[in-house]
Short mmCIF file of C-alpha atoms in Angstrom, two decimals:
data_model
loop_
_atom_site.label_atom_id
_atom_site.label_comp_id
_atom_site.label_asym_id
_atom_site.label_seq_id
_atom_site.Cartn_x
_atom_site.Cartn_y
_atom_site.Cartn_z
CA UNK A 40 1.27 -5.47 15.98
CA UNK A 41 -0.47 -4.17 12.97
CA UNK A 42 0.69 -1.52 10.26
CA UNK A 43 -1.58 -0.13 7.96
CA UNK A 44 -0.32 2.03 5.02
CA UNK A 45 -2.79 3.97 3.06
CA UNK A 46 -1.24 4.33 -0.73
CA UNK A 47 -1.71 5.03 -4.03
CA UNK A 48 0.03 3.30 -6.68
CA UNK A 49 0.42 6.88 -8.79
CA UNK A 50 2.20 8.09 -5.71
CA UNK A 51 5.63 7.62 -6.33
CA UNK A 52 6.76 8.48 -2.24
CA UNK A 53 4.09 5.79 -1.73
CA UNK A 54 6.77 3.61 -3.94
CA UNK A 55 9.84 5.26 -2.08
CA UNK A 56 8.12 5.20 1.46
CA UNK A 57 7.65 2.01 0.96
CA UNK A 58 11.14 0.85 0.74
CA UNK A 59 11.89 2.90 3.55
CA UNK A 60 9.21 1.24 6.04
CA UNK A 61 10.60 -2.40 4.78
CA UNK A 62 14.03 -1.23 5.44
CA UNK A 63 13.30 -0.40 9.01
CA UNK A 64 10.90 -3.57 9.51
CA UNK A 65 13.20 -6.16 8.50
CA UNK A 66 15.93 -4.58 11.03
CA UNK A 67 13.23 -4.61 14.14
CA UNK A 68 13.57 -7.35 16.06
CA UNK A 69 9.94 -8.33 16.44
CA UNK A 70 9.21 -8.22 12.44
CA UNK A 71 7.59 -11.90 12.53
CA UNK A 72 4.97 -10.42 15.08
CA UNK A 73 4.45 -7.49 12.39
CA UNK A 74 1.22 -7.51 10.11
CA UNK A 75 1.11 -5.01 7.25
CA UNK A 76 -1.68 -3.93 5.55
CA UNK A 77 -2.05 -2.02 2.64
CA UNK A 78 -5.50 0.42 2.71
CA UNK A 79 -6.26 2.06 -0.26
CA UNK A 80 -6.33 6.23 -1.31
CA UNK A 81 -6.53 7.53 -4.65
CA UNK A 82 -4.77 10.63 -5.39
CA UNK A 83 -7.74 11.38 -7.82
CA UNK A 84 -10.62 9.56 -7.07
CA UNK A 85 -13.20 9.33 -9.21
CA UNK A 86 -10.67 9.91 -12.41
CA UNK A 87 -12.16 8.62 -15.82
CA UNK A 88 -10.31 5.59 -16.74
CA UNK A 89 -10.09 6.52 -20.58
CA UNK A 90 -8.28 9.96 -18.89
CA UNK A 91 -4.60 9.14 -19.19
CA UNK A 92 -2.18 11.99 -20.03
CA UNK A 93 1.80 12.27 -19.41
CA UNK A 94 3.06 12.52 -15.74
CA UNK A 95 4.66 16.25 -16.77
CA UNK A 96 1.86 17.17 -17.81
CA UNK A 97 -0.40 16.44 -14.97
CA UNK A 98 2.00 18.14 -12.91
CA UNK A 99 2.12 21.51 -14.52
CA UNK A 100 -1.65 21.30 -14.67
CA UNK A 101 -1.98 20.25 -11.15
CA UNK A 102 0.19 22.21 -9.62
CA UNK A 103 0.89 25.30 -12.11
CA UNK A 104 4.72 24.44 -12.30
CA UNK A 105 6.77 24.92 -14.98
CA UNK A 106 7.81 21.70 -17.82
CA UNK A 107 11.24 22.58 -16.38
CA UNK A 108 10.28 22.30 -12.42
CA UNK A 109 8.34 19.17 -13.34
CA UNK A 110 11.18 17.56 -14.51
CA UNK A 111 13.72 18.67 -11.89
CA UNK A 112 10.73 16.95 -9.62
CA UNK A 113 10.93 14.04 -11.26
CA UNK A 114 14.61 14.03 -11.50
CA UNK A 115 14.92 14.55 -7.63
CA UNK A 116 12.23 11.58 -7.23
CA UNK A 117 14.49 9.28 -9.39
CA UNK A 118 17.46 10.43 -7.58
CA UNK A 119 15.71 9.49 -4.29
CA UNK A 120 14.37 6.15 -5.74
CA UNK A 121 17.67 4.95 -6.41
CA UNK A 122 19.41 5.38 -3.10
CA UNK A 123 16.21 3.08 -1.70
CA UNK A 124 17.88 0.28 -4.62
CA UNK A 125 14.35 0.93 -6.62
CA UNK A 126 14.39 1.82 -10.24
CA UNK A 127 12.46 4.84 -11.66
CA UNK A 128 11.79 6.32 -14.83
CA UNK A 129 12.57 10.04 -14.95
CA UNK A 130 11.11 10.50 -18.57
CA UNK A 131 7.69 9.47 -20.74
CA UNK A 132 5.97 7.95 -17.99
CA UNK A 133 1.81 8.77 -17.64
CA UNK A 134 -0.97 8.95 -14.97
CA UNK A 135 -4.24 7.61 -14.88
CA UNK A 136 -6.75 5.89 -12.71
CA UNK A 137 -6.13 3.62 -9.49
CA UNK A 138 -9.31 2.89 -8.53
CA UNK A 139 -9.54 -0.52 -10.48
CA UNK A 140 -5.55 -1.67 -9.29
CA UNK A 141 -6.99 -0.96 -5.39
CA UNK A 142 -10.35 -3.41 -6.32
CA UNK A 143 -7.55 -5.55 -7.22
CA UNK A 144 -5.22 -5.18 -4.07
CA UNK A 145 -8.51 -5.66 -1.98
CA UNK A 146 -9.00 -8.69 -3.63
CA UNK A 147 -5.44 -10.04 -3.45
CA UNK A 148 -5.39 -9.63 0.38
CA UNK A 149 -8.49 -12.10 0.45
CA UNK A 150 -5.70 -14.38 -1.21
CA UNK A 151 -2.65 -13.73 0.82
CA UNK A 152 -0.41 -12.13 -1.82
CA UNK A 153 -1.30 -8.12 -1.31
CA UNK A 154 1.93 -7.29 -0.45
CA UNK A 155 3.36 -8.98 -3.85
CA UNK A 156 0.73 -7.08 -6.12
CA UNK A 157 1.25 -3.92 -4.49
CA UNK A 158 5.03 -4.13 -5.07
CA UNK A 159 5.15 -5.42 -9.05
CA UNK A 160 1.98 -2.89 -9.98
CA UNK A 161 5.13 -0.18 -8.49
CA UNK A 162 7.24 -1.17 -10.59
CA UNK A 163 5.02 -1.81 -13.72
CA UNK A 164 4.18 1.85 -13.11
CA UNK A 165 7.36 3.34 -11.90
CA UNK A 166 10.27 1.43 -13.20
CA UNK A 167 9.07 0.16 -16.71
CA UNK A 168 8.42 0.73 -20.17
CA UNK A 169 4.85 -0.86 -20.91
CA UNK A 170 1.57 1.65 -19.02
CA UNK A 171 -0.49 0.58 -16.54
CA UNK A 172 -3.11 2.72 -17.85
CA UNK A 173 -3.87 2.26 -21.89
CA UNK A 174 -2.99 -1.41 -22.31
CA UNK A 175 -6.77 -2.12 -20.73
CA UNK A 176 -7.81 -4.98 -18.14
CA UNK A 177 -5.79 -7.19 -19.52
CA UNK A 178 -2.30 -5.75 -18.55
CA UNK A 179 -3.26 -5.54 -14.74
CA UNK A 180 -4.61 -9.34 -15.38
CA UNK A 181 -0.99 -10.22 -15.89
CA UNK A 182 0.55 -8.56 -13.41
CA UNK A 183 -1.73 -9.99 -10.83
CA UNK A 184 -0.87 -13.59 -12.60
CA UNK A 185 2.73 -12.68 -11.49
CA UNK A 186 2.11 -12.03 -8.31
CA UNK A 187 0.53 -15.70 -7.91
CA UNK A 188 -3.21 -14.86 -8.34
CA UNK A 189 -5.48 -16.76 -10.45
CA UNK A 190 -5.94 -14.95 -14.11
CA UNK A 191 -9.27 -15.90 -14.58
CA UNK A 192 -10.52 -14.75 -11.23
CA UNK A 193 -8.61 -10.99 -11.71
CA UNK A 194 -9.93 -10.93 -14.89
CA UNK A 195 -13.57 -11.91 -13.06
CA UNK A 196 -13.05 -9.07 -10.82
CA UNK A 197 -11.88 -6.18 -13.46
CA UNK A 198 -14.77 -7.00 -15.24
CA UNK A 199 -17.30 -6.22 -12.47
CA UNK A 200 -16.99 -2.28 -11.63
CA UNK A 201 -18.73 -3.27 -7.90
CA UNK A 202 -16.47 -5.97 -7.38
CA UNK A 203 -14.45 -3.99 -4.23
CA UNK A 204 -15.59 -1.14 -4.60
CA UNK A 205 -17.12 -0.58 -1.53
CA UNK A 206 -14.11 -1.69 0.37
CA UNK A 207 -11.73 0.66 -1.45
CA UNK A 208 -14.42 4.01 -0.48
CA UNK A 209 -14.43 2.57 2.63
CA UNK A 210 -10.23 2.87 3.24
CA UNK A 211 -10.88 6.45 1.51
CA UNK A 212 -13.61 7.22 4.15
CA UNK A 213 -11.30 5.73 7.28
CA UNK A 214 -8.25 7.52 6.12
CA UNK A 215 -10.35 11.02 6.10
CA UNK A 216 -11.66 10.14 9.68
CA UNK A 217 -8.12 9.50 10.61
CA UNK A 218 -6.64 12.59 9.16
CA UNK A 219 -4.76 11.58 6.31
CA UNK A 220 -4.94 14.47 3.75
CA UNK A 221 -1.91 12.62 1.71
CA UNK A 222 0.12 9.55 1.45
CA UNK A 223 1.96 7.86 1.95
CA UNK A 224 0.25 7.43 6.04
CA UNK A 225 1.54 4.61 7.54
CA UNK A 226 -0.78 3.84 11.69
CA UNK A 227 0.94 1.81 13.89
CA UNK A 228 -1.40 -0.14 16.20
CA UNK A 229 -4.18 2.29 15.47
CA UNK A 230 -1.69 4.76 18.38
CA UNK A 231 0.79 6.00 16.27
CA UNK A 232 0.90 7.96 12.99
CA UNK A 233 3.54 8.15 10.53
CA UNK A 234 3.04 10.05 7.48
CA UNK A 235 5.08 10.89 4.32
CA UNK A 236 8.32 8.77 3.06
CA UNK A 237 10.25 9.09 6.41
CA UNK A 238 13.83 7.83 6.79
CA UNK A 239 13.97 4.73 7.72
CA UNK A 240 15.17 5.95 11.17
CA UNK A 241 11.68 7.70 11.65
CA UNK A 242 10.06 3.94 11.02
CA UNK A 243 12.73 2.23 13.21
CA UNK A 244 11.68 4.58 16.24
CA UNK A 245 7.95 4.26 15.30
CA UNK A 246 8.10 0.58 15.22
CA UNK A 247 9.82 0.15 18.71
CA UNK A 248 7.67 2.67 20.12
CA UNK A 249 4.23 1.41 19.04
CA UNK A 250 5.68 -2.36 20.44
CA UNK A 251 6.65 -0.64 23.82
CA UNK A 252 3.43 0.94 24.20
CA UNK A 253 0.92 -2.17 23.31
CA UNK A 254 -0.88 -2.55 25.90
CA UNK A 255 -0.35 -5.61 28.00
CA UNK A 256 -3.48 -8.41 28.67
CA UNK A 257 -5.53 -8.38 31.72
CA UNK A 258 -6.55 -11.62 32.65
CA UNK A 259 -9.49 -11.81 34.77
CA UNK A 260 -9.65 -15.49 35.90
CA UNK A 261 -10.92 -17.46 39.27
CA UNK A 262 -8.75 -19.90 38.91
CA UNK A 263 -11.36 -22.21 38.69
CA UNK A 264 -12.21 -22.32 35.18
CA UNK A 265 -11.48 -24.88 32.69
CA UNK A 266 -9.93 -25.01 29.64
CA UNK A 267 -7.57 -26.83 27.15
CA UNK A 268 -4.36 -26.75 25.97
CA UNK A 269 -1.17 -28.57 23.78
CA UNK A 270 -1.65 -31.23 26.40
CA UNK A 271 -5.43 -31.99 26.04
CA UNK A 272 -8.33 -31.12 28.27
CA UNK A 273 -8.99 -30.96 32.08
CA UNK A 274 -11.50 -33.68 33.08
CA UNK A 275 -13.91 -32.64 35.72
CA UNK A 276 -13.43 -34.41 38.78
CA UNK A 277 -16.61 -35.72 40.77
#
């Protein structure tokens, strides 16, 4: 079964959903059978990469709050962070551009270690000190190093504003087709649709629904066909 999970690494229910869906997968009993990919959404696409400013102030902006109700937000966030066992800073964080970190996630899947850069450019973003967003290329080059990609070839990438890009406008385009106004969105099987930070009770009945419902293989066969297997090859018989 397949589970795709369109994100944005500025969305910080994206960060808590996340630990939410991983709860609930590693309790399912068919979890080895499980693929999960990560598609990617921007919450502002086409954002200027020099066009950083503070998180509270985005929000006020954004959504014509109040400093005060912007920080309660972010308080509540934190709050809801840490029951999940994740670690979230409340105060002095900022907001920038994704588009270059989902180039990068696109190409860490070729490489087999999405899941590992998705979850350290989290925390980078959510959890510590240093930005994602005015330290240049060179910050994201390290924290794909971490996550067991090749410097050189991140750097390679980052350096080349095609490099990607196609297949991050493409995720944008699928998750429009499939509805997905906001993220997190989390399609089961391309048959079920999860979307927002559910409890990890909504993902545990998800999960063993979508697995109940796959569809089971028709095999059309004579009986007469060949084939091989584990034990080697039938040999025609004159």
């Amino acid at each position: 079964m397949r589970v795709e999970i369109w994100s944005d690494i500025a969305c910080p229910w994206c960060y808590v959903g996340k630990a939410r869906f991983e709860k609930a997968l590693a309790a399912f009993p068919h979890r080895d059978r499980v693929e999960v990919v990560h598609r990617s959404f921007e919450l502002d696409p086409g954002r200027a990469k020099d066009d950083v400013q503070p998180v509270l102030a985005m929000l006020t902006k954004k959504y014509g709050m109040s400093q005060a109700q912007a920080q309660a937000g972010e308080d509540n966030l934190g709050a809801q962070a840490a029951a999940e066992g994740l670690d979230y800073r409340t105060r002095d964080r900022d907001h920038g551009s994704t588009f270059d970190m989902h180039r990068l996630l696109h190409f860490a899947k070729e490489r087999g270690r999405q899941d590992e850069l998705i979850q350290i450019l989290y925390r980078a973003n959510f959890a510590e000190e240093r930005s994602l967003f005015t330290e240049g290329p060179e910050r994201l080059v390290e924290l794909a190093a971490e996550a067991g990609l090749d410097a050189d070839a991140a750097r390679t990438v980052l350096a080349d504003p095609a490099a990607y890009a196609d297949e991050v406008r493409a995720d944008e385009r699928e998750a429009a087709e499939l509805g997905a106004n906001g993220v997190p969105f989390f399609v089961l099987d391309r048959a079920y649709g999860v979307s927002g930070a559910q409890p990890a009770e909504v993902f545990t009945q998800a999960l063993t629904r979508a697995w109940g419902d796959r569809s089971p293989l028709t095999l059309v066969d004579d009986g007469d066909a060949q084939a091989c297997g584990p034990d080697g090859c039938a040999v025609p018989q004159q």
